[in-house]
Amino acid sequence: MTITLPPVPPALRGKIVLPDDHRYRLLRSTYTVTARPAAVLLPENTEQVVAALAYARERGLPISVRSGGHGLSGRSSNNGGVVIDVSGMNRVELIDRKERLVRVPAGARWAQVAQALAPHGLAISSGDHGNVGAGGLATGGGIGWLVRQYGLTIDHIRAAEVVLADGGVVRADAENEPELLWAVRGAGSGAGIVTAFEIEALALRKVGYAQIVVELDRDGRALRRWAEHIAAAPRELTVAGMLMPHGRSTVGAFTAVVAGANERRLREAVEPLLKLGSGVLDQSAQLAPYSALVSPAHLHANVGQQPVTTTNGLLTAMTGDDAAAIMDVAAGPHRPLVQLRFLGGAANDLPADATAYAHRRHEVMVIGSTFPPQGAAELDASWRPLADRFDGAYIGFESRPDEAAFNRIYPGETGDRVRRAWRRYDPDGVFQALWRSA
Ligand SMILES: Cc1cc2nc3c(=O)[nH]c(=O)nc-3n(C[C@H](O)[C@H](O)[C@H](O)COP(=O)(O)OP(=O)(O)OC[C@H]3O[C@@H](n4cnc5c(N)ncnc54)[C@H](O)[C@@H]3O)c2cc1C
């Protein structure tokens, strides 16, 4: 089928990339999916986002919204539709140093945010990768290197500018459209196109950063010790890790980040961790600026280079049986990549109804991924013994945002409220197509 695209409106002149444009090759796809949209629109300000949305809606074409292009579902591109790519809107501004208030345009990548804030002694905890965009991460959650110290990225969003499905532009904050702000903080993908966030940063220059590789016993006892230790540790310690089967044993590669550390505090935080495995295989520790963790070296074009199927689940606490089941999955026949994010601390400071991310009693997130030639079937088969153990899930690490995933990510009352908010701000369901097309 040939799609004929009509004339370009003046506001979008030079901002529409069609398949015969030399820029198309680097814009058509996302990090995880290779796609062939009819057009990629590159608005550089809010007015152009409004024009881009009108252009797509008038033609009845499917719409993808893209900021950094790292969404695991790959739905920030499509085949035959329009991509509204806001990555050109990326100039980070310090609004108020005393209040540590920062304007983060949705198209900024977290490496750019960290670089812009470092000279001011400020940081925003985002995720572990500098190429991820503000728009996708800060409308979903933001579980980053400082999550136990700072909480999620969304916990510090004070205001958002949103282009709604009808083309209206709204500033949502505590006084004006608070329900829209609530939805943006965790369920923003179905509410509209966020053009910018106002986020309260953390005063922070250096962090302590340790990488520890340990052997873990197959029955999960060592893994449980890690979880128990971290749950009781001061919130300045955040740990993430991955499990890698290694012969008949399993290796845990953990990264520990200590907020605002000096050498003594880094040593005090890391030394107990070395005793928690069945044996230390490697270790290193150093002080570094926070911006080194979400480095500009991560920045790259997204050309579908990392096909992957990912899912995740949240545990309120890791029992011995949970730990044993996680170890079994990591070492099981399909050997999915199993990653762990230890939560708690500031991630659980807010009440469950404060944002659309409701999982405020949870201590551990378990993420599973399969890579080609393995796919969804192998991931589901591996994940089955774990699935019933979870109580909730996180949108950021879900490749298949279908109804079942919605119910895990936005359970009960939260889900009802998200649906109401989406209906109110997007009655035609323009942006919720993301969930339906699964
Ligand atoms: C390598 C990698 C590492 C990651 N690490 C972390 C991590 O440490 N912590 C964490 O929390 N998450 C992490 N994630 C998940 C990441 O937060 C989500 O995939 C996020 O959606 C990516 O944002 P993006 O802007 O780059 O994605 P995009 O692909 O641009 O967008 C993804 C989806 O978000 C929505 N969206 C995008 N922009 C907007 C906007 N401006 N307004 C409204 N909706 C929008 C759209 O529905 C879109 O389909 C990681 C992902 C990858 C691939």
CSV table of C-alpha atoms and ligand atoms in Angstrom, one decimal:
chain,number,residue,atom,x,y,z
A,1,MET,CA,0.0,0.0,0.0
A,2,THR,CA,1.4,3.5,-0.9
A,3,ILE,CA,0.6,6.2,1.6
A,4,THR,CA,0.5,9.6,0.0
A,5,LEU,CA,1.4,12.3,2.5
A,6,PRO,CA,-0.2,15.7,1.8
A,7,PRO,CA,1.5,19.1,1.8
A,8,VAL,CA,3.6,20.1,4.8
A,9,PRO,CA,2.1,22.8,7.0
A,10,PRO,CA,4.4,25.9,7.4
A,11,ALA,CA,5.1,25.2,11.1
A,12,LEU,CA,6.7,21.8,10.1
A,13,ARG,CA,8.7,22.9,7.1
A,14,GLY,CA,12.0,21.1,7.2
A,15,LYS,CA,10.9,19.0,10.1
A,16,ILE,CA,9.4,16.1,8.2
A,17,VAL,CA,11.7,13.2,7.3
A,18,LEU,CA,10.3,10.8,4.6
A,19,PRO,CA,11.8,7.5,3.5
A,20,ASP,CA,13.8,9.1,0.7
A,21,ASP,CA,15.5,11.6,3.0
A,22,HIS,CA,19.1,10.8,4.0
A,23,ARG,CA,18.2,11.3,7.7
A,24,TYR,CA,15.5,8.6,7.6
A,25,ARG,CA,18.0,5.7,8.1
A,26,LEU,CA,19.0,6.9,11.6
A,27,LEU,CA,15.5,8.0,12.6
A,28,ARG,CA,13.1,5.2,11.5
A,29,SER,CA,13.9,2.6,14.2
A,30,THR,CA,14.3,2.4,18.0
A,31,TYR,CA,16.9,0.8,20.1
A,32,THR,CA,15.1,-2.5,20.1
A,33,VAL,CA,13.0,-2.6,16.9
A,34,THR,CA,13.6,-1.9,13.2
A,35,ALA,CA,10.6,-0.1,11.7
A,36,ARG,CA,9.4,1.7,8.6
A,37,PRO,CA,7.2,4.7,9.5
A,38,ALA,CA,5.7,6.8,6.7
A,39,ALA,CA,7.2,9.9,8.2
A,40,VAL,CA,9.2,11.0,11.2
A,41,LEU,CA,8.4,14.5,12.4
A,42,LEU,CA,11.1,16.5,14.3
A,43,PRO,CA,9.4,19.3,16.2
A,44,GLU,CA,11.8,21.6,18.0
A,45,ASN,CA,9.3,23.5,20.2
A,46,THR,CA,5.8,23.1,21.7
A,47,GLU,CA,4.1,24.8,18.8
A,48,GLN,CA,5.6,22.4,16.4
A,49,VAL,CA,4.6,19.4,18.6
A,50,VAL,CA,1.0,20.7,18.3
A,51,ALA,CA,1.4,21.0,14.5
A,52,ALA,CA,2.9,17.5,14.3
A,53,LEU,CA,0.1,16.0,16.3
A,54,ALA,CA,-2.6,17.8,14.1
A,55,TYR,CA,-0.7,16.6,11.0
A,56,ALA,CA,-0.9,13.0,12.1
A,57,ARG,CA,-4.4,13.1,13.5
A,58,GLU,CA,-5.9,14.8,10.4
A,59,ARG,CA,-4.5,11.9,8.3
A,60,GLY,CA,-5.8,9.2,10.7
A,61,LEU,CA,-2.3,7.7,10.8
A,62,PRO,CA,-1.0,5.7,13.7
A,63,ILE,CA,1.1,7.9,16.0
A,64,SER,CA,4.2,7.0,17.9
A,65,VAL,CA,5.8,9.4,20.4
A,66,ARG,CA,9.5,9.2,20.8
A,67,SER,CA,12.0,10.9,23.1
A,68,GLY,CA,15.1,8.8,23.5
A,69,GLY,CA,14.0,5.8,21.5
A,70,HIS,CA,15.0,3.3,24.3
A,71,GLY,CA,11.5,2.0,25.1
A,72,LEU,CA,11.6,-1.7,25.3
A,73,SER,CA,8.2,-2.2,23.5
A,74,GLY,CA,9.7,-0.5,20.4
A,75,ARG,CA,6.4,1.4,20.0
A,76,SER,CA,8.2,4.7,19.7
A,77,SER,CA,8.3,3.8,16.1
A,78,ASN,CA,5.8,2.0,13.8
A,79,ASN,CA,5.2,0.8,10.3
A,80,GLY,CA,3.3,3.1,8.0
A,81,GLY,CA,2.4,5.7,10.6
A,82,VAL,CA,3.9,8.9,11.9
A,83,VAL,CA,6.6,9.2,14.6
A,84,ILE,CA,6.7,12.4,16.6
A,85,ASP,CA,10.3,12.6,17.7
A,86,VAL,CA,11.0,15.3,20.3
A,87,SER,CA,14.7,14.6,20.6
A,88,GLY,CA,15.5,18.0,19.3
A,89,MET,CA,13.9,19.6,22.4
A,90,ASN,CA,16.8,18.9,24.7
A,91,ARG,CA,18.2,22.1,26.2
A,92,VAL,CA,18.3,21.6,30.0
A,93,GLU,CA,17.9,24.8,32.1
A,94,LEU,CA,18.4,25.5,35.8
A,95,ILE,CA,15.3,27.4,36.8
A,96,ASP,CA,16.2,28.1,40.4
A,97,ARG,CA,19.6,27.0,42.0
A,98,LYS,CA,18.3,27.5,45.6
A,99,GLU,CA,15.2,25.4,45.0
A,100,ARG,CA,17.3,23.0,42.8
A,101,LEU,CA,14.6,23.2,40.2
A,102,VAL,CA,15.5,22.2,36.7
A,103,ARG,CA,13.6,22.3,33.4
A,104,VAL,CA,14.2,19.1,31.5
A,105,PRO,CA,12.8,19.0,28.0
A,106,ALA,CA,11.4,15.6,27.1
A,107,GLY,CA,13.9,15.1,24.3
A,108,ALA,CA,16.9,15.4,26.5
A,109,ARG,CA,18.9,12.2,27.1
A,110,TRP,CA,19.9,11.6,30.7
A,111,ALA,CA,23.6,11.9,29.8
A,112,GLN,CA,22.8,15.5,28.6
A,113,VAL,CA,20.9,16.2,31.8
A,114,ALA,CA,23.8,14.9,34.0
A,115,GLN,CA,26.3,17.0,32.0
A,116,ALA,CA,24.2,20.1,32.3
A,117,LEU,CA,23.7,19.7,36.1
A,118,ALA,CA,27.3,18.7,37.1
A,119,PRO,CA,28.8,22.2,37.1
A,120,HIS,CA,26.0,23.3,39.5
A,121,GLY,CA,26.7,20.4,41.9
A,122,LEU,CA,23.3,18.9,41.1
A,123,ALA,CA,22.1,15.5,39.8
A,124,ILE,CA,18.8,13.8,39.0
A,125,SER,CA,18.7,10.1,39.5
A,126,SER,CA,17.3,8.7,36.3
A,127,GLY,CA,18.5,5.2,35.1
A,128,ASP,CA,21.6,3.4,34.4
A,129,HIS,CA,22.0,4.5,30.8
A,130,GLY,CA,22.9,7.9,29.4
A,131,ASN,CA,21.1,7.4,26.0
A,132,VAL,CA,17.7,6.9,27.5
A,133,GLY,CA,15.4,9.8,27.0
A,134,ALA,CA,13.7,12.0,29.6
A,135,GLY,CA,10.2,11.6,27.9
A,136,GLY,CA,9.9,7.8,28.2
A,137,LEU,CA,11.7,7.4,31.6
A,138,ALA,CA,10.1,10.3,33.4
A,139,THR,CA,6.6,9.4,32.3
A,140,GLY,CA,7.1,5.8,33.6
A,141,GLY,CA,9.2,5.9,36.8
A,142,GLY,CA,13.0,6.2,36.7
A,143,ILE,CA,14.7,3.6,38.8
A,144,GLY,CA,18.3,4.8,38.8
A,145,TRP,CA,21.7,4.7,40.5
A,146,LEU,CA,20.4,6.7,43.4
A,147,VAL,CA,17.0,5.2,43.8
A,148,ARG,CA,17.3,4.4,47.5
A,149,GLN,CA,18.7,7.8,48.3
A,150,TYR,CA,16.6,10.0,45.9
A,151,GLY,CA,13.5,7.9,45.1
A,152,LEU,CA,12.2,7.5,41.5
A,153,THR,CA,12.7,10.3,39.0
A,154,ILE,CA,8.9,10.9,39.0
A,155,ASP,CA,8.9,11.5,42.7
A,156,HIS,CA,10.6,14.9,42.1
A,157,ILE,CA,8.6,16.1,39.1
A,158,ARG,CA,6.9,19.3,40.2
A,159,ALA,CA,5.3,20.3,36.9
A,160,ALA,CA,5.0,19.1,33.3
A,161,GLU,CA,4.0,20.8,30.1
A,162,VAL,CA,1.8,18.5,28.1
A,163,VAL,CA,0.3,18.6,24.6
A,164,LEU,CA,-3.1,16.9,24.8
A,165,ALA,CA,-4.7,14.8,22.1
A,166,ASP,CA,-6.9,17.7,21.1
A,167,GLY,CA,-3.9,20.0,20.6
A,168,GLY,CA,-4.4,21.9,23.8
A,169,VAL,CA,-1.2,22.8,25.8
A,170,VAL,CA,-1.5,22.4,29.5
A,171,ARG,CA,0.9,23.1,32.4
A,172,ALA,CA,0.2,20.5,35.0
A,173,ASP,CA,1.3,21.1,38.6
A,174,ALA,CA,0.0,20.9,42.1
A,175,GLU,CA,-2.5,23.7,41.6
A,176,ASN,CA,-3.3,23.4,37.9
A,177,GLU,CA,-4.6,20.1,36.5
A,178,PRO,CA,-3.1,18.0,39.4
A,179,GLU,CA,-4.8,14.9,38.1
A,180,LEU,CA,-2.8,15.2,34.8
A,181,LEU,CA,0.4,15.6,36.9
A,182,TRP,CA,-0.5,12.5,38.8
A,183,ALA,CA,-1.0,10.5,35.6
A,184,VAL,CA,2.2,11.9,34.0
A,185,ARG,CA,4.1,10.6,37.1
A,186,GLY,CA,4.0,6.9,36.1
A,187,ALA,CA,1.4,6.6,33.4
A,188,GLY,CA,2.3,9.6,31.2
A,189,SER,CA,2.5,7.6,27.9
A,190,GLY,CA,-1.3,7.5,27.7
A,191,ALA,CA,-2.1,11.0,28.8
A,192,GLY,CA,-0.5,13.2,26.1
A,193,ILE,CA,2.9,14.3,24.7
A,194,VAL,CA,5.0,15.7,27.5
A,195,THR,CA,7.3,18.5,26.1
A,196,ALA,CA,9.1,19.4,29.3
A,197,PHE,CA,9.3,18.5,33.0
A,198,GLU,CA,10.3,20.6,36.0
A,199,ILE,CA,12.2,18.4,38.3
A,200,GLU,CA,13.8,19.0,41.7
A,201,ALA,CA,17.4,17.8,41.6
A,202,LEU,CA,19.6,16.5,44.4
A,203,ALA,CA,22.7,18.4,45.6
A,204,LEU,CA,25.4,15.9,44.8
A,205,ARG,CA,28.9,16.0,43.3
A,206,LYS,CA,30.6,12.7,43.8
A,207,VAL,CA,29.4,9.2,44.3
A,208,GLY,CA,31.2,6.1,45.4
A,209,TYR,CA,31.0,3.4,42.8
A,210,ALA,CA,32.0,-0.3,43.3
A,211,GLN,CA,31.8,-3.3,41.1
A,212,ILE,CA,31.7,-6.6,42.8
A,213,VAL,CA,31.6,-10.0,41.2
A,214,VAL,CA,30.7,-12.9,43.5
A,215,GLU,CA,29.9,-16.5,43.2
A,216,LEU,CA,26.4,-17.3,44.4
A,217,ASP,CA,25.3,-20.7,45.7
A,218,ARG,CA,22.6,-22.3,43.5
A,219,ASP,CA,20.0,-22.6,46.3
A,220,GLY,CA,19.7,-18.8,46.7
A,221,ARG,CA,21.0,-18.4,50.2
A,222,ALA,CA,23.7,-15.9,49.2
A,223,LEU,CA,21.3,-13.9,47.0
A,224,ARG,CA,18.9,-13.7,49.9
A,225,ARG,CA,21.7,-12.4,52.1
A,226,TRP,CA,22.3,-9.6,49.6
A,227,ALA,CA,18.6,-8.7,49.6
A,228,GLU,CA,18.4,-8.7,53.4
A,229,HIS,CA,21.5,-6.7,53.8
A,230,ILE,CA,20.5,-4.0,51.3
A,231,ALA,CA,17.0,-3.7,52.7
A,232,ALA,CA,18.5,-2.8,56.1
A,233,ALA,CA,21.4,-0.7,54.8
A,234,PRO,CA,21.4,3.1,54.9
A,235,ARG,CA,19.6,4.6,51.9
A,236,GLU,CA,22.7,6.2,50.5
A,237,LEU,CA,23.6,2.7,49.2
A,238,THR,CA,21.9,1.6,45.9
A,239,VAL,CA,22.7,-1.8,44.3
A,240,ALA,CA,21.9,-3.3,41.0
A,241,GLY,CA,23.1,-6.6,39.7
A,242,MET,CA,22.9,-9.3,37.1
A,243,LEU,CA,23.1,-13.1,37.4
A,244,MET,CA,25.2,-15.0,35.0
A,245,PRO,CA,25.3,-18.8,34.9
A,246,HIS,CA,28.9,-19.9,35.0
A,247,GLY,CA,29.5,-23.6,34.6
A,248,ARG,CA,27.7,-25.3,37.5
A,249,SER,CA,27.6,-22.1,39.6
A,250,THR,CA,26.1,-18.7,39.1
A,251,VAL,CA,27.9,-15.5,39.2
A,252,GLY,CA,26.4,-12.2,40.5
A,253,ALA,CA,27.8,-9.0,39.1
A,254,PHE,CA,26.7,-6.2,41.3
A,255,THR,CA,27.2,-2.4,41.0
A,256,ALA,CA,27.0,-0.5,44.3
A,257,VAL,CA,26.6,3.2,44.3
A,258,VAL,CA,27.0,5.3,47.4
A,259,ALA,CA,25.5,8.7,47.2
A,260,GLY,CA,27.7,11.6,48.3
A,261,ALA,CA,30.5,9.3,49.4
A,262,ASN,CA,34.0,9.9,50.6
A,263,GLU,CA,36.6,7.1,50.7
A,264,ARG,CA,35.8,6.1,54.2
A,265,ARG,CA,32.0,5.9,53.6
A,266,LEU,CA,32.5,4.0,50.4
A,267,ARG,CA,34.7,1.5,52.2
A,268,GLU,CA,32.2,1.1,55.0
A,269,ALA,CA,29.4,0.5,52.5
A,270,VAL,CA,31.2,-1.9,50.3
A,271,GLU,CA,33.2,-4.1,52.8
A,272,PRO,CA,30.1,-5.9,54.2
A,273,LEU,CA,29.0,-6.7,50.6
A,274,LEU,CA,32.2,-8.6,49.9
A,275,LYS,CA,31.2,-11.1,52.7
A,276,LEU,CA,27.7,-11.9,51.3
A,277,GLY,CA,28.5,-14.2,48.4
A,278,SER,CA,30.1,-17.6,48.4
A,279,GLY,CA,33.4,-16.1,47.2
A,280,VAL,CA,34.6,-12.8,45.6
A,281,LEU,CA,35.8,-13.2,42.0
A,282,ASP,CA,36.5,-9.5,41.3
A,283,GLN,CA,36.1,-6.1,42.9
A,284,SER,CA,36.9,-2.5,42.2
A,285,ALA,CA,35.8,0.8,43.9
A,286,GLN,CA,36.3,4.4,43.2
A,287,LEU,CA,34.9,7.9,43.7
A,288,ALA,CA,33.4,9.5,40.5
A,289,PRO,CA,31.2,12.4,39.5
A,290,TYR,CA,27.6,11.2,39.2
A,291,SER,CA,27.7,12.3,35.5
A,292,ALA,CA,30.3,9.6,34.9
A,293,LEU,CA,27.6,6.9,35.6
A,294,VAL,CA,25.3,8.1,32.8
A,295,SER,CA,28.0,9.1,30.5
A,296,PRO,CA,27.9,10.9,27.1
A,297,ALA,CA,29.9,7.9,25.9
A,298,HIS,CA,26.5,6.1,26.0
A,299,LEU,CA,25.0,8.4,23.3
A,300,HIS,CA,24.3,6.8,20.0
A,301,ALA,CA,21.8,6.6,17.2
A,302,ASN,CA,19.1,3.9,17.6
A,303,VAL,CA,18.9,1.6,14.6
A,304,GLY,CA,17.2,-1.5,16.0
A,305,GLN,CA,20.6,-2.7,17.2
A,306,GLN,CA,19.3,-4.5,20.3
A,307,PRO,CA,16.3,-6.8,19.7
A,308,VAL,CA,15.2,-8.1,23.1
A,309,THR,CA,12.1,-9.3,24.9
A,310,THR,CA,11.9,-8.1,28.5
A,311,THR,CA,9.6,-8.4,31.5
A,312,ASN,CA,9.8,-7.8,35.2
A,313,GLY,CA,8.2,-8.3,38.6
A,314,LEU,CA,8.4,-6.7,42.0
A,315,LEU,CA,8.8,-8.4,45.3
A,316,THR,CA,7.9,-6.7,48.6
A,317,ALA,CA,10.7,-8.7,50.2
A,318,MET,CA,12.9,-11.5,48.9
A,319,THR,CA,12.1,-14.8,50.8
A,320,GLY,CA,14.4,-17.8,50.7
A,321,ASP,CA,12.0,-19.5,48.2
A,322,ASP,CA,12.0,-16.4,46.0
A,323,ALA,CA,15.8,-16.3,45.9
A,324,ALA,CA,15.9,-20.1,45.1
A,325,ALA,CA,13.4,-19.6,42.3
A,326,ILE,CA,15.3,-16.6,40.8
A,327,MET,CA,18.5,-18.7,40.8
A,328,ASP,CA,16.7,-21.6,39.1
A,329,VAL,CA,15.4,-19.2,36.4
A,330,ALA,CA,18.9,-17.7,35.8
A,331,ALA,CA,20.4,-21.2,35.4
A,332,GLY,CA,17.4,-22.8,33.6
A,333,PRO,CA,17.3,-24.2,30.1
A,334,HIS,CA,16.7,-20.9,28.3
A,335,ARG,CA,19.1,-18.9,30.5
A,336,PRO,CA,17.4,-15.5,30.3
A,337,LEU,CA,19.4,-12.6,31.5
A,338,VAL,CA,18.2,-11.9,35.0
A,339,GLN,CA,18.8,-8.5,36.5
A,340,LEU,CA,18.0,-7.2,40.0
A,341,ARG,CA,17.3,-3.7,41.2
A,342,PHE,CA,17.2,-3.3,44.9
A,343,LEU,CA,14.6,-0.7,45.9
A,344,GLY,CA,13.4,0.4,49.3
A,345,GLY,CA,14.7,3.6,51.0
A,346,ALA,CA,13.4,6.7,49.4
A,347,ALA,CA,11.7,4.7,46.6
A,348,ASN,CA,9.1,3.8,49.3
A,349,ASP,CA,8.8,7.3,51.0
A,350,LEU,CA,5.6,8.3,49.1
A,351,PRO,CA,2.2,6.9,49.7
A,352,ALA,CA,0.9,4.4,47.1
A,353,ASP,CA,-1.6,6.9,45.7
A,354,ALA,CA,0.9,9.8,45.3
A,355,THR,CA,1.8,8.9,41.8
A,356,ALA,CA,0.7,6.4,39.1
A,357,TYR,CA,3.6,4.2,40.2
A,358,ALA,CA,2.0,2.6,43.2
A,359,HIS,CA,4.5,0.0,44.3
A,360,ARG,CA,5.8,1.7,47.5
A,361,ARG,CA,6.3,-1.4,49.7
A,362,HIS,CA,8.6,-3.2,47.4
A,363,GLU,CA,12.2,-4.0,48.0
A,364,VAL,CA,13.4,-5.8,44.8
A,365,MET,CA,12.7,-5.6,41.1
A,366,VAL,CA,13.6,-8.7,39.1
A,367,ILE,CA,14.0,-8.2,35.3
A,368,GLY,CA,14.2,-11.0,32.7
A,369,SER,CA,15.3,-10.7,29.1
A,370,THR,CA,15.8,-13.0,26.2
A,371,PHE,CA,17.7,-12.2,23.1
A,372,PRO,CA,17.4,-13.6,19.5
A,373,PRO,CA,17.2,-16.4,18.5
A,374,GLN,CA,15.2,-16.7,21.7
A,375,GLY,CA,12.1,-14.6,22.1
A,376,ALA,CA,8.8,-14.2,24.0
A,377,ALA,CA,8.0,-17.9,24.2
A,378,GLU,CA,11.3,-18.8,25.8
A,379,LEU,CA,11.0,-15.8,28.2
A,380,ASP,CA,7.5,-16.8,29.2
A,381,ALA,CA,8.5,-20.4,29.8
A,382,SER,CA,11.5,-19.4,31.9
A,383,TRP,CA,9.5,-16.8,33.8
A,384,ARG,CA,6.5,-19.1,34.7
A,385,PRO,CA,7.9,-20.3,38.0
A,386,LEU,CA,8.5,-16.7,39.1
A,387,ALA,CA,5.4,-15.0,37.8
A,388,ASP,CA,3.1,-15.9,40.8
A,389,ARG,CA,5.7,-14.7,43.3
A,390,PHE,CA,5.5,-11.1,42.2
A,391,ASP,CA,3.2,-8.3,43.4
A,392,GLY,CA,3.4,-5.7,40.7
A,393,ALA,CA,5.6,-4.7,37.8
A,394,TYR,CA,7.3,-1.6,36.3
A,395,ILE,CA,6.4,-0.1,32.9
A,396,GLY,CA,10.0,0.7,32.1
A,397,PHE,CA,11.1,-2.9,31.7
A,398,GLU,CA,8.1,-4.4,29.9
A,399,SER,CA,8.3,-5.2,26.2
A,400,ARG,CA,4.7,-6.1,25.8
A,401,PRO,CA,2.4,-3.5,27.2
A,402,ASP,CA,-0.9,-5.5,26.9
A,403,GLU,CA,-3.9,-5.6,29.3
A,404,ALA,CA,-2.3,-8.2,31.5
A,405,ALA,CA,0.8,-6.1,31.8
A,406,PHE,CA,-1.4,-3.0,32.5
A,407,ASN,CA,-3.0,-4.9,35.5
A,408,ARG,CA,0.4,-5.8,36.9
A,409,ILE,CA,1.8,-2.3,36.4
A,410,TYR,CA,-1.2,-0.3,37.6
A,411,PRO,CA,-3.1,-2.7,39.9
A,412,GLY,CA,-6.5,-2.1,41.4
A,413,GLU,CA,-7.5,1.5,42.3
A,414,THR,CA,-4.4,2.8,40.6
A,415,GLY,CA,-5.5,1.2,37.3
A,416,ASP,CA,-9.0,2.6,37.6
A,417,ARG,CA,-7.6,6.1,38.2
A,418,VAL,CA,-5.1,5.8,35.3
A,419,ARG,CA,-8.0,4.7,33.0
A,420,ARG,CA,-10.1,7.6,34.1
A,421,ALA,CA,-7.3,10.1,33.6
A,422,TRP,CA,-6.5,8.8,30.2
A,423,ARG,CA,-10.1,9.0,29.2
A,424,ARG,CA,-10.4,12.5,30.4
A,425,TYR,CA,-7.3,13.9,28.7
A,426,ASP,CA,-7.4,11.7,25.6
A,427,PRO,CA,-11.0,10.7,25.0
A,428,ASP,CA,-10.3,9.2,21.6
A,429,GLY,CA,-7.5,7.0,22.9
A,430,VAL,CA,-4.9,8.4,20.5
A,431,PHE,CA,-2.0,7.6,22.8
A,432,GLN,CA,-3.5,4.5,24.4
A,433,ALA,CA,-3.1,2.6,21.1
A,434,LEU,CA,0.2,1.7,22.6
A,435,TRP,CA,-1.6,-0.7,25.0
A,436,ARG,CA,-4.2,-2.0,22.5
A,437,SER,CA,-1.9,-3.0,19.7
A,438,ALA,CA,-0.2,-5.7,21.8
B,1,LIG,C1,19.5,0.0,27.7
B,1,LIG,C2,18.4,0.4,28.6
B,1,LIG,C3,18.6,0.7,29.9
B,1,LIG,C4,17.5,1.1,30.7
B,1,LIG,N1,17.8,1.4,32.1
B,1,LIG,C5,16.8,1.9,32.8
B,1,LIG,C6,17.0,2.2,34.2
B,1,LIG,O1,18.1,2.0,34.7
B,1,LIG,N2,16.0,2.6,35.0
B,1,LIG,C7,14.7,2.8,34.4
B,1,LIG,O2,13.8,3.2,35.2
B,1,LIG,N3,14.4,2.4,33.2
B,1,LIG,C8,15.4,2.0,32.4
B,1,LIG,N4,15.2,1.6,31.1
B,1,LIG,C9,13.8,1.7,30.6
B,1,LIG,C10,13.5,3.1,30.1
B,1,LIG,O3,13.2,3.9,31.2
B,1,LIG,C11,12.2,3.0,29.3
B,1,LIG,O4,12.4,2.1,28.2
B,1,LIG,C12,11.8,4.4,28.7
B,1,LIG,O5,10.5,4.4,28.2
B,1,LIG,C13,12.8,4.9,27.7
B,1,LIG,O6,12.6,6.2,27.4
B,1,LIG,P1,12.9,6.9,26.0
B,1,LIG,O7,12.4,8.3,26.0
B,1,LIG,O8,14.3,6.6,25.7
B,1,LIG,O9,12.0,5.9,25.1
B,1,LIG,P2,11.1,6.1,23.8
B,1,LIG,O10,11.3,4.8,23.0
B,1,LIG,O11,11.4,7.4,23.1
B,1,LIG,O12,9.7,6.1,24.4
B,1,LIG,C14,9.1,5.0,25.0
B,1,LIG,C15,7.6,5.2,25.2
B,1,LIG,O13,7.5,6.3,26.1
B,1,LIG,C16,6.4,7.1,25.7
B,1,LIG,N5,6.9,8.5,25.6
B,1,LIG,C17,8.2,8.8,25.0
B,1,LIG,N6,8.3,10.1,25.0
B,1,LIG,C18,7.2,10.6,25.5
B,1,LIG,C19,6.8,12.0,25.8
B,1,LIG,N7,7.5,13.0,25.5
B,1,LIG,N8,5.5,12.2,26.3
B,1,LIG,C20,4.7,11.1,26.6
B,1,LIG,N9,5.1,9.8,26.4
B,1,LIG,C21,6.3,9.6,25.9
B,1,LIG,C22,5.8,6.6,24.5
B,1,LIG,O14,4.7,5.8,24.8
B,1,LIG,C23,6.9,5.7,23.9
B,1,LIG,O15,6.5,4.6,23.2
B,1,LIG,C24,16.2,1.2,30.2
B,1,LIG,C25,16.0,0.9,28.9
B,1,LIG,C26,17.0,0.5,28.1
B,1,LIG,C27,16.8,0.1,26.7
